[in-house]
Each structure stands twice: as C-alpha cells, then as structure tokens.
Amino acid sequence: IAFIIVSIIFVGILPFMNKKRWFCMVICPVGAIINFIEKITPFHVKLDKNVCIKCNKCINVCETYAMTRESIETSGKPNIDCIKCHRCIEVCPVDCIDVHVRGTEMRARSWLIPISIAVATSWYAWFVIAILILPSIFRF
C-alpha cells in the first residue's frame, strides 16, 4: 500500500507541480523527484553576473544542460534541471558561481559539504538497518 501511495505521488502529482511533461515523468520519475527537491531545498546555485567573464566553461561542463547562455543572462542561475553536481563551480576561473542560501547573498558551500556528508551517512545507515530488520519482520 505504501509503495502504491508513493508511486501515485511521484508519478501522478509531482510532474504537475514541476510543470514537466507527464509522459516523461512516468518513464523517469527521478526527474520529478529532483525537481521537487529543487523547489524545497534552502540552497541554490547562483551566478554573479557582474563578475562573470562569459567564458562559457560552466555551460560546457554541465551534463544536464542546466547552465545555458539564456539562464545565465536572464536569471543568473541554472534552470530547474540542475542536479547540483557543482562542476560549474569548480571550473569557473573567476569564482562567480557558488551555492547560496535561497533568498540571500550568503554563500553556503563551506557548511553545505558537512551537512551533505551527514545526510548521506544517515541515509546509508538507515538503509543498512532496514536491510537487517526487514528479513526478521517478513520472515523470509
């Protein structure tokens, strides 16, 4: 029952919230999940247009095509397809791209990395615990 409810949420509801094509989200619901996380996360990648020298290195390295000339010139940030791999931050020669707290100019990369490691560690710990406990619950 829980699997059906989660499937309905990720396949049926999230594509409409993210304004993505429904058919695409049915085939790959991961896109809906990434876009939903992008909307609720307090962090976002932001580009300082005044410092940018328009070398296009960030555009060339972006594997999801989230960094485009249009997105840089209009909003100063990648489009909603950004998966926050931070490759654009690493290749920028003038350090004009960084992770910021949403709605502020405060850079967050220095303390975002330890938080990311802690969240990933807790996720893996939960996964290992679930694997150890599930067989005893369902008596496989």
Short mmCIF file of C-alpha atoms in Angstrom, two decimals:
data_model
loop_
_atom_site.label_atom_id
_atom_site.label_comp_id
_atom_site.label_asym_id
_atom_site.label_seq_id
_atom_site.Cartn_x
_atom_site.Cartn_y
_atom_site.Cartn_z
CA ILE A 1 0.00 0.00 0.00
CA ALA A 2 2.84 2.39 0.87
CA PHE A 3 4.51 1.65 -2.47
CA ILE A 4 1.29 2.46 -4.35
CA ILE A 5 0.86 5.74 -2.47
CA VAL A 6 4.47 6.78 -3.10
CA SER A 7 4.14 5.82 -6.77
CA ILE A 8 0.99 7.90 -7.15
CA ILE A 9 2.71 10.89 -5.56
CA PHE A 10 5.90 10.69 -7.62
CA VAL A 11 4.33 9.69 -10.92
CA GLY A 12 0.94 11.36 -10.74
CA ILE A 13 1.30 14.52 -8.68
CA LEU A 14 4.92 15.73 -8.85
CA PRO A 15 5.05 16.15 -12.65
CA PHE A 16 2.19 18.64 -12.46
CA MET A 17 3.82 20.51 -9.58
CA ASN A 18 7.09 20.72 -11.51
CA LYS A 19 5.47 21.75 -14.79
CA LYS A 20 7.25 18.92 -16.58
CA ARG A 21 5.73 16.64 -19.17
CA TRP A 22 3.66 13.96 -17.55
CA PHE A 23 4.74 11.28 -20.02
CA CYS A 24 8.42 11.97 -19.34
CA MET A 25 7.90 11.75 -15.59
CA VAL A 26 6.10 8.40 -15.92
CA ILE A 27 9.07 6.98 -17.78
CA CYS A 28 11.61 8.58 -15.43
CA PRO A 29 10.06 9.69 -12.10
CA VAL A 30 13.56 10.57 -10.86
CA GLY A 31 13.25 13.85 -12.78
CA ALA A 32 10.13 14.71 -10.81
CA ILE A 33 11.88 13.91 -7.55
CA ILE A 34 14.90 16.07 -8.44
CA ASN A 35 12.69 18.98 -9.45
CA PHE A 36 10.63 18.66 -6.25
CA ILE A 37 13.79 18.68 -4.14
CA GLU A 38 14.97 21.76 -6.07
CA LYS A 39 11.77 23.58 -5.07
CA ILE A 40 12.01 22.75 -1.36
CA THR A 41 15.77 22.97 -0.81
CA PRO A 42 17.06 26.04 1.02
CA PHE A 43 20.18 26.06 -1.17
CA HIS A 44 20.63 27.02 -4.81
CA VAL A 45 23.45 27.61 -7.27
CA LYS A 46 23.78 31.28 -8.13
CA LEU A 47 25.97 33.17 -10.56
CA ASP A 48 27.19 36.75 -10.04
CA LYS A 49 26.62 38.32 -13.46
CA ASN A 50 28.84 41.30 -12.60
CA VAL A 51 31.89 39.09 -12.04
CA CYS A 52 31.19 36.61 -14.87
CA ILE A 53 33.56 36.93 -17.85
CA LYS A 54 31.29 34.80 -20.07
CA CYS A 55 33.93 32.17 -20.76
CA ASN A 56 31.18 29.51 -21.06
CA LYS A 57 33.19 26.89 -19.18
CA CYS A 58 30.22 26.29 -16.88
CA ILE A 59 27.97 25.72 -19.90
CA ASN A 60 30.41 23.25 -21.45
CA VAL A 61 30.82 21.18 -18.28
CA CYS A 62 27.10 20.97 -17.33
CA GLU A 63 25.90 17.46 -18.13
CA THR A 64 22.20 18.20 -17.57
CA TYR A 65 22.25 21.35 -19.72
CA ALA A 66 21.01 23.39 -16.76
CA MET A 67 23.58 26.11 -17.43
CA THR A 68 22.73 27.89 -20.66
CA ARG A 69 23.55 31.32 -22.01
CA GLU A 70 19.91 32.32 -21.58
CA SER A 71 19.73 31.19 -17.95
CA ILE A 72 22.97 32.98 -17.12
CA GLU A 73 21.92 36.24 -18.78
CA THR A 74 18.32 36.33 -17.52
CA SER A 75 18.28 34.86 -14.03
CA GLY A 76 21.92 34.38 -13.08
CA LYS A 77 21.29 30.78 -12.06
CA PRO A 78 20.90 27.39 -13.74
CA ASN A 79 17.46 26.26 -14.82
CA ILE A 80 15.38 23.80 -12.80
CA ASP A 81 17.18 20.76 -14.29
CA CYS A 82 20.27 21.50 -12.15
CA ILE A 83 21.24 18.46 -10.05
CA LYS A 84 23.80 20.44 -8.05
CA CYS A 85 26.81 18.44 -9.13
CA HIS A 86 28.85 21.65 -8.65
CA ARG A 87 31.01 21.06 -11.72
CA CYS A 88 30.22 24.61 -12.87
CA ILE A 89 31.56 25.95 -9.56
CA GLU A 90 34.79 24.01 -9.90
CA VAL A 91 35.58 25.14 -13.46
CA CYS A 92 34.75 28.83 -13.03
CA PRO A 93 38.03 30.76 -13.38
CA VAL A 94 36.74 33.91 -11.62
CA ASP A 95 34.76 32.24 -8.81
CA CYS A 96 31.46 33.86 -9.75
CA ILE A 97 29.34 30.71 -9.20
CA ASP A 98 28.59 29.40 -5.74
CA VAL A 99 25.94 27.76 -3.58
CA HIS A 100 23.82 30.32 -1.73
CA VAL A 101 21.09 30.15 0.87
CA ARG A 102 17.85 30.78 -1.02
CA GLY A 103 16.75 34.41 -0.92
CA THR A 104 20.04 35.72 0.46
CA GLU A 105 23.52 36.53 -0.72
CA MET A 106 25.08 34.27 1.93
CA ARG A 107 27.37 31.62 0.47
CA ALA A 108 26.70 28.17 1.84
CA ARG A 109 29.24 25.86 0.22
CA SER A 110 31.63 25.82 3.19
CA TRP A 111 29.00 24.41 5.54
CA LEU A 112 26.88 22.61 2.93
CA ILE A 113 29.50 19.91 2.38
CA PRO A 114 29.48 18.64 6.02
CA ILE A 115 25.67 18.70 6.04
CA SER A 116 25.60 16.70 2.78
CA ILE A 117 28.01 14.13 4.22
CA ALA A 118 25.91 13.82 7.40
CA VAL A 119 22.68 13.35 5.43
CA ALA A 120 24.28 10.76 3.12
CA THR A 121 25.71 8.89 6.11
CA SER A 122 22.34 8.83 7.87
CA TRP A 123 20.65 7.63 4.66
CA TYR A 124 23.11 4.75 4.28
CA ALA A 125 22.82 3.87 7.96
CA TRP A 126 19.02 3.74 7.63
CA PHE A 127 19.37 1.57 4.53
CA VAL A 128 21.67 -0.91 6.29
CA ILE A 129 19.36 -1.03 9.32
CA ALA A 130 16.35 -1.62 7.05
CA ILE A 131 18.15 -4.49 5.30
CA LEU A 132 18.97 -6.07 8.66
CA ILE A 133 15.48 -5.63 10.13
CA LEU A 134 13.25 -6.44 7.11
CA PRO A 135 14.02 -10.18 6.98
CA SER A 136 13.01 -10.57 10.62
CA ILE A 137 9.76 -8.66 10.04
CA PHE A 138 8.71 -10.56 6.93
CA ARG A 139 10.41 -13.84 7.93
CA PHE A 140 11.90 -14.59 4.52
#
